[in-house]
PDB file of C-alpha atoms in Angstrom:
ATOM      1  CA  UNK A   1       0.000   0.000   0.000  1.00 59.00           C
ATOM      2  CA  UNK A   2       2.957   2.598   0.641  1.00 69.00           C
ATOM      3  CA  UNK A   3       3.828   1.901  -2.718  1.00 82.00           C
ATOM      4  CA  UNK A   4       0.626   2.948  -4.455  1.00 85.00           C
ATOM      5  CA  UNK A   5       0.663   6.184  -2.135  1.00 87.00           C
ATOM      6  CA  UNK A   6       4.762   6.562  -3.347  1.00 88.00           C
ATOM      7  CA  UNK A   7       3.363   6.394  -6.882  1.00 91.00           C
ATOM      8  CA  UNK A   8      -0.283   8.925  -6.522  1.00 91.00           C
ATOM      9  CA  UNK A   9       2.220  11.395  -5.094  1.00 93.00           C
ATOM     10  CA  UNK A  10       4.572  11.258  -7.633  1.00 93.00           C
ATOM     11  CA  UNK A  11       1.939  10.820 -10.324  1.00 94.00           C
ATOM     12  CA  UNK A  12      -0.331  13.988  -8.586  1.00 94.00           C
ATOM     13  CA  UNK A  13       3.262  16.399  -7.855  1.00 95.00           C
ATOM     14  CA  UNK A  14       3.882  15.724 -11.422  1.00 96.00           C
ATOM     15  CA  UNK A  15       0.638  17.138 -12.609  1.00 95.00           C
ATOM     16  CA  UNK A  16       1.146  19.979  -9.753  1.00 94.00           C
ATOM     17  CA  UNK A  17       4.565  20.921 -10.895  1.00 95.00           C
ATOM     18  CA  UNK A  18       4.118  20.687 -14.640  1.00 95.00           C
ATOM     19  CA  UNK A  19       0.682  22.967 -15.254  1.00 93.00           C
ATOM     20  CA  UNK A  20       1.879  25.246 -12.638  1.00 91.00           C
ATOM     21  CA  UNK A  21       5.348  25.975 -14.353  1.00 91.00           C
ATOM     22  CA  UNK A  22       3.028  25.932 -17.860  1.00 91.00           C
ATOM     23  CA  UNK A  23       0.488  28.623 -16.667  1.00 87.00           C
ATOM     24  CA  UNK A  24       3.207  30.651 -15.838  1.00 85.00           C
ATOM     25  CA  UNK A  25       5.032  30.574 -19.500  1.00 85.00           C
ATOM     26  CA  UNK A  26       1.917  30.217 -21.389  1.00 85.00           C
ATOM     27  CA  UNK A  27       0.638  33.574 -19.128  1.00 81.00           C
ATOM     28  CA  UNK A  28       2.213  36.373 -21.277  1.00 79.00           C
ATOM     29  CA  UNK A  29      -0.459  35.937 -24.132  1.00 83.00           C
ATOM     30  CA  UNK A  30      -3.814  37.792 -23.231  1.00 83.00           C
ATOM     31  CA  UNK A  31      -6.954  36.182 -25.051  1.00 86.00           C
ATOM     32  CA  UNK A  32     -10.476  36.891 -24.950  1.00 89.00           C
ATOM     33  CA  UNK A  33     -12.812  35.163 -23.273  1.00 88.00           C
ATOM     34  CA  UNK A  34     -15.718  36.329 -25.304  1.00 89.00           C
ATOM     35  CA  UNK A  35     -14.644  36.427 -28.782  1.00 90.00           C
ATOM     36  CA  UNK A  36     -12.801  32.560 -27.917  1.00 91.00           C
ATOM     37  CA  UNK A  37     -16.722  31.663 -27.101  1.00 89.00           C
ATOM     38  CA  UNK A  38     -17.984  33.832 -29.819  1.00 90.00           C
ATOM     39  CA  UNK A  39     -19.915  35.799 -27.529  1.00 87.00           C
ATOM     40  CA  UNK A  40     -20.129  39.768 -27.420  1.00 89.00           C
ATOM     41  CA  UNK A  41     -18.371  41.633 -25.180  1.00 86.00           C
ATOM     42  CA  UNK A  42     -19.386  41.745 -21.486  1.00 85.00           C
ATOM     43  CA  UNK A  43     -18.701  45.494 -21.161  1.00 86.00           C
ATOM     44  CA  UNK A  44     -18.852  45.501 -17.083  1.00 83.00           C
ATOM     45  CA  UNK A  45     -18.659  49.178 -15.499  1.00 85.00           C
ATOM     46  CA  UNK A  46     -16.152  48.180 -12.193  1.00 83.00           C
ATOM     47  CA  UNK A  47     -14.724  51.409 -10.397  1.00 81.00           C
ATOM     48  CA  UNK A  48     -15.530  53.532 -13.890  1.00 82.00           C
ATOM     49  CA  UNK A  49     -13.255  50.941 -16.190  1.00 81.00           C
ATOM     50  CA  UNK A  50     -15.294  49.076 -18.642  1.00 82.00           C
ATOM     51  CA  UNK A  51     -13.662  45.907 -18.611  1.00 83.00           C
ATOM     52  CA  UNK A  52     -14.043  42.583 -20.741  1.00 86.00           C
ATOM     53  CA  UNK A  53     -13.103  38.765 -20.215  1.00 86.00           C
ATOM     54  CA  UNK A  54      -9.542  39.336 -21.407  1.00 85.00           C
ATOM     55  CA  UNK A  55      -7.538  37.083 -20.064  1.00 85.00           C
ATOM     56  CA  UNK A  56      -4.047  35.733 -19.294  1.00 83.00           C
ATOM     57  CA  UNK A  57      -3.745  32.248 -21.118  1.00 84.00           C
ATOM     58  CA  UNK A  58      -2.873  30.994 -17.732  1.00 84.00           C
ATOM     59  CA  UNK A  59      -6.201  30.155 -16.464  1.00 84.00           C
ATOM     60  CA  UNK A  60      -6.508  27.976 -19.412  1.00 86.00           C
ATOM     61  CA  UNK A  61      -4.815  25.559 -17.021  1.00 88.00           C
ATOM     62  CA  UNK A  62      -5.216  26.892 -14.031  1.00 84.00           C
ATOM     63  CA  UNK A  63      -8.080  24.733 -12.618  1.00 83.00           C
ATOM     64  CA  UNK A  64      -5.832  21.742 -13.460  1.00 88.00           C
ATOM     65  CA  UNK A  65      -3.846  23.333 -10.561  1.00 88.00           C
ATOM     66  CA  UNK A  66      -6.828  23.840  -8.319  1.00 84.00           C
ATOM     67  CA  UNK A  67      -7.960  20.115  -8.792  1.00 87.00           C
ATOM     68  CA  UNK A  68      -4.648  18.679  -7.764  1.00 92.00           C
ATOM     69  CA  UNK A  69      -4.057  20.842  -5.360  1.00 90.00           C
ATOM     70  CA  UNK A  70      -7.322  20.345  -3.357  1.00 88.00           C
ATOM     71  CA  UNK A  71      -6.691  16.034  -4.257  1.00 90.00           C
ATOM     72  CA  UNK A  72      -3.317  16.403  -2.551  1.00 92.00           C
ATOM     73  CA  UNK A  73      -4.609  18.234   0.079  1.00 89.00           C
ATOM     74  CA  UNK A  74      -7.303  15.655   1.069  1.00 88.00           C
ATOM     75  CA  UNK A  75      -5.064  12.664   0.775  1.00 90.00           C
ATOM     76  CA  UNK A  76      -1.226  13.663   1.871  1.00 91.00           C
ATOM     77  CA  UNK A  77      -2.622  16.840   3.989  1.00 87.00           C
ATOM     78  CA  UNK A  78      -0.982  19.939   4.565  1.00 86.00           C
ATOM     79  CA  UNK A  79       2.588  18.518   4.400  1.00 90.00           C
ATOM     80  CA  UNK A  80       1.953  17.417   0.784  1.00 91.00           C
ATOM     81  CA  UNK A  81       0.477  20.267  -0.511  1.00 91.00           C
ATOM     82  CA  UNK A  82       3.424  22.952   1.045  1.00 91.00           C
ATOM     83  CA  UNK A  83       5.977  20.458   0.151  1.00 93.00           C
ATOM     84  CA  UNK A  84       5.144  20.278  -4.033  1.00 94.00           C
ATOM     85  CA  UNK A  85       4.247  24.148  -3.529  1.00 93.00           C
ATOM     86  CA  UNK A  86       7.779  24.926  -2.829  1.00 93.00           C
ATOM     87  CA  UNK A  87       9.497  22.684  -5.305  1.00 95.00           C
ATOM     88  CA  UNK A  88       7.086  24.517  -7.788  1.00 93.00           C
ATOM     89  CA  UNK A  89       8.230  27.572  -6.783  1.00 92.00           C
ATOM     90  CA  UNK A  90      11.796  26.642  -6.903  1.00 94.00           C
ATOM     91  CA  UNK A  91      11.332  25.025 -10.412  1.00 93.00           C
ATOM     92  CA  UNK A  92       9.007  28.228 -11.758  1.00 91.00           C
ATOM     93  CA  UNK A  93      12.187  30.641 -10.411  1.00 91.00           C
ATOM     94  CA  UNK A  94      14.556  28.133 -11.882  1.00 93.00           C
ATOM     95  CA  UNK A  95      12.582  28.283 -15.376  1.00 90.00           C
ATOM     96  CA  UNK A  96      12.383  32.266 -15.507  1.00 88.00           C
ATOM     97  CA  UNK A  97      16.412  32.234 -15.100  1.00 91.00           C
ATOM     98  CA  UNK A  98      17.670  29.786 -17.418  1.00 92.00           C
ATOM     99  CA  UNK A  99      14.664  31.669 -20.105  1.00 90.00           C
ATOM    100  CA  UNK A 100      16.320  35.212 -19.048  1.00 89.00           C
ATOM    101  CA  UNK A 101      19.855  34.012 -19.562  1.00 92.00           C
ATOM    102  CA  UNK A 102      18.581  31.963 -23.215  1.00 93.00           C
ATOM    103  CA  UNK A 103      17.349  35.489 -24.444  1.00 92.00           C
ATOM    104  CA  UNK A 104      20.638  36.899 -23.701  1.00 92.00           C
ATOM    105  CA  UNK A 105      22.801  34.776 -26.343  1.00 94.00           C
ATOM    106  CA  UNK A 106      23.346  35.700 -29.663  1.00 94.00           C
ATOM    107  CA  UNK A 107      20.765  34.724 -32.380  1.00 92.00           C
ATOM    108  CA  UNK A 108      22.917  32.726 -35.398  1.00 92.00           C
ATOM    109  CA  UNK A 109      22.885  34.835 -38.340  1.00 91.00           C
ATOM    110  CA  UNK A 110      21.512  31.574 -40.359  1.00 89.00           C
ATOM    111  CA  UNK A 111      18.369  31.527 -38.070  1.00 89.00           C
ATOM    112  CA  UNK A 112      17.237  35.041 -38.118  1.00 90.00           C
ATOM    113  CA  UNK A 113      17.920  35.085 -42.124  1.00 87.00           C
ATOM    114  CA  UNK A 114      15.547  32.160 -42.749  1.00 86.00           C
ATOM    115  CA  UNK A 115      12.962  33.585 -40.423  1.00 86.00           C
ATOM    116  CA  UNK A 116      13.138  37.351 -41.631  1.00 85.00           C
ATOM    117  CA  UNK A 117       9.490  36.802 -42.627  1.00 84.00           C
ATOM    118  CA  UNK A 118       6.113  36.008 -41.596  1.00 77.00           C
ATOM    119  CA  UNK A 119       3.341  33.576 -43.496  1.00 77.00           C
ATOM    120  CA  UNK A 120       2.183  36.214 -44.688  1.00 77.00           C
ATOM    121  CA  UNK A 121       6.037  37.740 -46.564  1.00 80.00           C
ATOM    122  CA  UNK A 122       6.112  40.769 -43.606  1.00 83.00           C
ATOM    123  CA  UNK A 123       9.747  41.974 -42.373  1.00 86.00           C
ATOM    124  CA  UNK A 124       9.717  39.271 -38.942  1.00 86.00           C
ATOM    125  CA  UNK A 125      12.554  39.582 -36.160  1.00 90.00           C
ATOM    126  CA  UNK A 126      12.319  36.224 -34.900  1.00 90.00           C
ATOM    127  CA  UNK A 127      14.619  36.834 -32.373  1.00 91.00           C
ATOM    128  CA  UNK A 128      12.706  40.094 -30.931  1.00 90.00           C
ATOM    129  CA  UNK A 129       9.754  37.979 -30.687  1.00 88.00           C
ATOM    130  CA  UNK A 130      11.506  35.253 -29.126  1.00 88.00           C
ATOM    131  CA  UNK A 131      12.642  37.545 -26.216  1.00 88.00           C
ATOM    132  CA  UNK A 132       9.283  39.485 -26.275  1.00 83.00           C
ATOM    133  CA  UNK A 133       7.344  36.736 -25.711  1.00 82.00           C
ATOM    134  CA  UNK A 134       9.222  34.766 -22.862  1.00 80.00           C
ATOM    135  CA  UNK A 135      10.790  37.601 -21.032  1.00 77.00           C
ATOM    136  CA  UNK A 136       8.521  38.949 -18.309  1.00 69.00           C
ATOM    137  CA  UNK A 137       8.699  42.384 -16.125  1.00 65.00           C
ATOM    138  CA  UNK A 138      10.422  41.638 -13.059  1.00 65.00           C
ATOM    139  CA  UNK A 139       7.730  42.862 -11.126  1.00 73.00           C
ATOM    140  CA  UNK A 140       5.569  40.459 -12.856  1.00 76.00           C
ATOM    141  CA  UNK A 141       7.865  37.248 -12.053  1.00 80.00           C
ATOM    142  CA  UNK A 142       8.251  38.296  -8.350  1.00 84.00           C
ATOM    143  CA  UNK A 143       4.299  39.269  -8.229  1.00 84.00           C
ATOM    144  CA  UNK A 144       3.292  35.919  -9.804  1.00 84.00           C
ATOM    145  CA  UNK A 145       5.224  33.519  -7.837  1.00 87.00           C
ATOM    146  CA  UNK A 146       4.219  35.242  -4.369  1.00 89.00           C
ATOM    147  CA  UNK A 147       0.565  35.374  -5.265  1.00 87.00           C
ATOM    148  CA  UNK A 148       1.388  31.706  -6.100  1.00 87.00           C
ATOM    149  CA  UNK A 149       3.037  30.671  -2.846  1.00 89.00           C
ATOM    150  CA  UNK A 150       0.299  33.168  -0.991  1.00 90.00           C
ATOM    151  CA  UNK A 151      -2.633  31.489  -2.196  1.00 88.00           C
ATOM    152  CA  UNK A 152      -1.614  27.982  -1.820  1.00 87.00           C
ATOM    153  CA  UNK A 153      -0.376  28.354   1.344  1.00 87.00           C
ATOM    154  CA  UNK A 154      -3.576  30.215   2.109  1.00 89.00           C
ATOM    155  CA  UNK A 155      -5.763  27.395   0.431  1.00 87.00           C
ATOM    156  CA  UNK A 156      -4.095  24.368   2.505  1.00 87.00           C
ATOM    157  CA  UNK A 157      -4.816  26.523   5.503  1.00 87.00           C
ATOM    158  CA  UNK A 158      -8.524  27.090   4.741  1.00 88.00           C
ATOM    159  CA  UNK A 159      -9.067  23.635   3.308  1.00 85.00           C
ATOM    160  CA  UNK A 160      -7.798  21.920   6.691  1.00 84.00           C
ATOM    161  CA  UNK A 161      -9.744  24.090   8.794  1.00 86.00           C
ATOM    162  CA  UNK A 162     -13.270  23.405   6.712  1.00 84.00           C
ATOM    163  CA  UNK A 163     -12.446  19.560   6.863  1.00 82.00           C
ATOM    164  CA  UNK A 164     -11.915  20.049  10.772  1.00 82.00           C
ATOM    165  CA  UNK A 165     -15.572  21.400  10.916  1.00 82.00           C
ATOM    166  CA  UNK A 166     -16.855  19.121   8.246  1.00 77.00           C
ATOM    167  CA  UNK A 167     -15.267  15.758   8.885  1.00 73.00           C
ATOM    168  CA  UNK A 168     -15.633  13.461   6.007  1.00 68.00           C
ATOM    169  CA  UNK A 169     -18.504  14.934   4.029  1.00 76.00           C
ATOM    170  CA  UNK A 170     -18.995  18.185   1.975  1.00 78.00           C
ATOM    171  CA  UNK A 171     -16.208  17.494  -0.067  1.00 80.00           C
ATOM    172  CA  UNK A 172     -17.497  20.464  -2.673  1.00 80.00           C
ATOM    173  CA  UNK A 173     -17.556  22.913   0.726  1.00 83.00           C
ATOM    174  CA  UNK A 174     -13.805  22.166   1.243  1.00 84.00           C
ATOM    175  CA  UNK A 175     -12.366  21.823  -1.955  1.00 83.00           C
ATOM    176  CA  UNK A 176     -14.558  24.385  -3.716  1.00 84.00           C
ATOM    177  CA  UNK A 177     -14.121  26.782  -0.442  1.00 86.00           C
ATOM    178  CA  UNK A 178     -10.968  26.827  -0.006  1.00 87.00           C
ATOM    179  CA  UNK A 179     -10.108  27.548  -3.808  1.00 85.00           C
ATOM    180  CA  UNK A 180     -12.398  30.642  -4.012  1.00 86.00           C
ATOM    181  CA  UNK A 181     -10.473  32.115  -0.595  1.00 88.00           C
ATOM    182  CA  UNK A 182      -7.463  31.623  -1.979  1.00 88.00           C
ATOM    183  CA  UNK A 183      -7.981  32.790  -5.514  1.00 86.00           C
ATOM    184  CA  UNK A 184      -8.945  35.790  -4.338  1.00 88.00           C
ATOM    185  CA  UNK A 185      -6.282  36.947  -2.819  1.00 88.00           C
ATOM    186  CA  UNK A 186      -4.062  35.580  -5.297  1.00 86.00           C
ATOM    187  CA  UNK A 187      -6.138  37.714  -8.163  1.00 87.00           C
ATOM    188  CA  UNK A 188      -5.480  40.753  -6.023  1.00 89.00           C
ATOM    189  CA  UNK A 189      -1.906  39.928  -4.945  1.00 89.00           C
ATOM    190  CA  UNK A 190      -0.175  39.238  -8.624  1.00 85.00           C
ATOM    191  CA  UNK A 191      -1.976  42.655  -9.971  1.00 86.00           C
ATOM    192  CA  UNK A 192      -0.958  44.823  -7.307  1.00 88.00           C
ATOM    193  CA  UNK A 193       2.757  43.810  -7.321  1.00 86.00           C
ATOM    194  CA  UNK A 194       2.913  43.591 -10.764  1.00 81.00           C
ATOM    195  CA  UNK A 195       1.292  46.758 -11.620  1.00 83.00           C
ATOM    196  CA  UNK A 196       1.237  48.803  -8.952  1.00 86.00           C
ATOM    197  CA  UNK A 197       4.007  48.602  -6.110  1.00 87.00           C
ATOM    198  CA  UNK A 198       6.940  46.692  -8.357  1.00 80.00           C
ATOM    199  CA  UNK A 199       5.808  48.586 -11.775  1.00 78.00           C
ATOM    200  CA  UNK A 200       8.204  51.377 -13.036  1.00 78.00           C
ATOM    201  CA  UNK A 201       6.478  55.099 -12.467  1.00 80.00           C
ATOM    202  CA  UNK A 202       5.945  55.107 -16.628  1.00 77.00           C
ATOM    203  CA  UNK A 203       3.823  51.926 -16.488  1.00 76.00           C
ATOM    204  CA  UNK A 204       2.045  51.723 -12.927  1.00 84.00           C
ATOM    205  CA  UNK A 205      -1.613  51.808 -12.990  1.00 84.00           C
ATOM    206  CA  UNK A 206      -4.109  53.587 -10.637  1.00 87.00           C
ATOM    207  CA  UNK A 207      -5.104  51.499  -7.804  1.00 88.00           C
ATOM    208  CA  UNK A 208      -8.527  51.273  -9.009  1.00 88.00           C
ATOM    209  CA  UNK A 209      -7.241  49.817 -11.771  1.00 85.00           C
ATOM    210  CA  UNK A 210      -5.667  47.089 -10.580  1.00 86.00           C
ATOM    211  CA  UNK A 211      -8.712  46.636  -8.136  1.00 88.00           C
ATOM    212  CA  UNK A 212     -11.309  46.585 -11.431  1.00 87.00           C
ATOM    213  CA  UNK A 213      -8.749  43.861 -13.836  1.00 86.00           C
ATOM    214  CA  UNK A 214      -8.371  41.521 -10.291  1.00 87.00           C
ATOM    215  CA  UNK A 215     -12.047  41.732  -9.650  1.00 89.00           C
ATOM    216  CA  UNK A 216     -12.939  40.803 -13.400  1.00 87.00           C
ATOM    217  CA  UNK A 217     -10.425  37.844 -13.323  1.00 86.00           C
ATOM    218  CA  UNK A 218     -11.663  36.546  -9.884  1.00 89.00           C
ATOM    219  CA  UNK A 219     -14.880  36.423 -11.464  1.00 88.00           C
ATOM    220  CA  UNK A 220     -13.635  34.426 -13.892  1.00 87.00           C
ATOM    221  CA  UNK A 221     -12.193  32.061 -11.315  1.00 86.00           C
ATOM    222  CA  UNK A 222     -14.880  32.000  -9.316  1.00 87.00           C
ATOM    223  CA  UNK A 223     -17.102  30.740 -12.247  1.00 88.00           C
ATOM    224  CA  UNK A 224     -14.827  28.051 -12.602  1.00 87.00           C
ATOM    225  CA  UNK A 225     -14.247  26.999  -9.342  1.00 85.00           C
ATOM    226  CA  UNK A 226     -17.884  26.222  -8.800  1.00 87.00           C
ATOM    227  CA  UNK A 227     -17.902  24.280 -12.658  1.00 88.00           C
ATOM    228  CA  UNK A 228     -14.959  22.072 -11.334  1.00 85.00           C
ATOM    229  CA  UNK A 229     -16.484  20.708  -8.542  1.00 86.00           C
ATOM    230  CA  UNK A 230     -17.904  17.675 -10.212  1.00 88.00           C
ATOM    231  CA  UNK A 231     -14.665  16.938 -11.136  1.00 87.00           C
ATOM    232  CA  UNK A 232     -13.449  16.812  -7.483  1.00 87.00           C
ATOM    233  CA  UNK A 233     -15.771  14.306  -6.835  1.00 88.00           C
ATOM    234  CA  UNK A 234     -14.477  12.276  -9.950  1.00 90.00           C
ATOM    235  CA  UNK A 235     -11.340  12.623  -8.913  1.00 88.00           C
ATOM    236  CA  UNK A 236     -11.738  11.093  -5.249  1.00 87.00           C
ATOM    237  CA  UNK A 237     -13.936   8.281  -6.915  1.00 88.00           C
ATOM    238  CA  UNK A 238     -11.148   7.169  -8.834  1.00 90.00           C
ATOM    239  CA  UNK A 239      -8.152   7.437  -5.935  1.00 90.00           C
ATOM    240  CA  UNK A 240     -10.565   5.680  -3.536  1.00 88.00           C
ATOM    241  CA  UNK A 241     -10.869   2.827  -5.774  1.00 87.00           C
ATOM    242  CA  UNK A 242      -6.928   2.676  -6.509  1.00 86.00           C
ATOM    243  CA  UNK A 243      -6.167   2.563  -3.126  1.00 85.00           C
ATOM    244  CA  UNK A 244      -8.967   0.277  -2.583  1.00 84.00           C
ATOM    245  CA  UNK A 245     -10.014  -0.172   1.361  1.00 80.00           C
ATOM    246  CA  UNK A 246      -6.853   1.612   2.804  1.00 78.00           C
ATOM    247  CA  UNK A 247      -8.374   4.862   1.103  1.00 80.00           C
ATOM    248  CA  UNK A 248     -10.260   5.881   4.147  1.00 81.00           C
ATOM    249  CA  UNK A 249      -7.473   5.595   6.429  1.00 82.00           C
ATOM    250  CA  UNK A 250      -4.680   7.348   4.430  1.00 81.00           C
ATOM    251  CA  UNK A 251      -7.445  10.317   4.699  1.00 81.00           C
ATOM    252  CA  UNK A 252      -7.849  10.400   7.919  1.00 80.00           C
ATOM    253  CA  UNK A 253      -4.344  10.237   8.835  1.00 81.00           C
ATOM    254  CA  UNK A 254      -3.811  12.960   5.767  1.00 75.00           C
ATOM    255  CA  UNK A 255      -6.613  15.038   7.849  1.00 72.00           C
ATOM    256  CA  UNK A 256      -4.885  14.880  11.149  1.00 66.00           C
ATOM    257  CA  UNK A 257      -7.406  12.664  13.298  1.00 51.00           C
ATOM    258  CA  UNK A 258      -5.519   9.756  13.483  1.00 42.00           C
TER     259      UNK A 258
END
C-alpha cells in the first residue's frame, strides 16, 4: 500500500509541478474570453473601467492546478500540498532564469535570415519575438510567484480548517471553499505587485485599476471553481478505488485525526 501512495504522489506532484510551471510561460499571451466563445463583449462598469473577459492564457490551465491541489490536500494533507508548492516555486524561479539568460545569447545569423518573414512575406525579427514573448517584467515574475506561494499556502490553511468542521462529508464545501479564498487573494496579490508597487512610475496603474482587472479575473475564477467541482468528486472516486479499502485511512491520517 505505501507503494501505491509513493506512486499517486509522484503521479499527482507531477501534474502539480508541470501545469503550474506551464500557466506561468503560457501567461504572457492575453486572449479573450468572449470572442474565444464567440460571444459579445461583457462590457462591465467596475470602479468607472469598462472591462471585458480578457484574459491571461494561464487560467486555461489553471483549474488543473486547483484540482490537484485540493486532491493532494485531502489525501497527503498539509505537508503534501506545502511540500510540491515549494518545489514549484523553486522550479518556476529556476525556469524564468535559465529563459532570461537563453534570451541573452546571440541569435545565429543563419536563423534570423531564414525567419526574416512572416506567413504572410512581412519583415519578422524572430529573435525580438523570441525575447518578447518569454521575457517577463520583473515585477511580474516576483508578483506571480508570491501570489502563487500566498494562495496555496492560504488554500491548505482554509481547506484543513473546513475539513476540521466538516469531517468526512462536503467534499465540494472544502475543496470548492478553499479555492475561491485563496484565488482571491491571489487575483489581487499578482496585480498589485505587478502593476502597482513593483511597476516602473511610466507603467504603474491607478489602484482602481488594478482593483477593477483583479475583480474581473476573480470572477472568472470564481465561475470556474464552482464548474470544477464535479470533477473533485471524480477525482476522489477514482483514488478511492486505486487505493482500494486503505483509502479511508490514508485520509484520515492525511486530515490529522488519526
Amino acid at each position: 500500500m505505501k507503494s501505491k501512495q509513493q506512486q499517486l504522489f509522484i503521479l499527482l506532484a507531477a501534474i502539480f509541478i508541470t501545469n503550474a510551471i506551464l500557466a506561468e510561460l503560457i501567461g504572457v499571451k492575453i486572449f479573450s474570453l468572449e470572442g474565444t466563445l464567440g460571444f459579445t463583449p461583457v462590457n462591465l462598469n467596475i470602479l468607472g473601467y469598462t472591462l471585458d473577459f480578457n484574459l491571461t492564457a494561464g487560467v486555461v490551465i489553471w483549474p488543473v492546478v486547483f484540482i490537484t491541489t485540493d486532491i493532494i490536500n485531502e489525501y497527503f494533507g498539509r505537508n503534501g500540498v506545502q511540500k510540491v508548492t515549494l518545489i514549484a516555486v523553486g522550479c518556476i524561479s529556476y525556469a524564468f532564469l535559465m529563459i532570461y539568460m537563453v534570451t541573452k545569447l546571440d541569435p545565429a545569423q543563419f536563423w534570423l535570415e531564414v525567419n526574416d518573414q512572416d506567413s504572410l512575406g512581412n519583415p519578422f525579427n524572430i529573435n525580438f519575438a523570441f525575447n518578447k514573448t518569454y521575457t517577463q517584467g520583473l515585477g511580474v515574475v516576483i508578483g506571480s510567484i508570491t501570489a502563487f506561494l500566498i494562495g496555496q499556502l492560504l488554500d491548505v490553511a482554509v481547506f484543513q480548517k473546513l475539513r476540521k468542521l466538516t469531517g468526512g462529508k462536503m467534499i465540494w464545501l472544502r475543496a470548492t471553499g478553499s479555492t475561491l479564498i485563496s484565488q482571491l487573494i491571489d487575483s489581487f496579490i499578482v496585480l498589485i505587485m505587478a502593476f502597482y508597487i513593483l511597476a516602473p512610475a511610466a507603467g504603474r496603474w491607478e489602484f482602481s485599476q488594478v482593483v477593477s482587472v483583479a475583480t474581473i479575473n476573480y470572477i472568472y475564477k470564481f465561475m470556474v471553481a464552482i464548474l470544477l467541482t464535479p470533477l473533485i468528486y471524480l477525482g476522489h472516486y477514482l483514488i478511492d478505488y486505486y487505493l482500494g479499502e486503505h483509502a479511508g485511512a490514508i485520509k484520515e491520517k492525511a486530515s490529522g485525526r488519526s
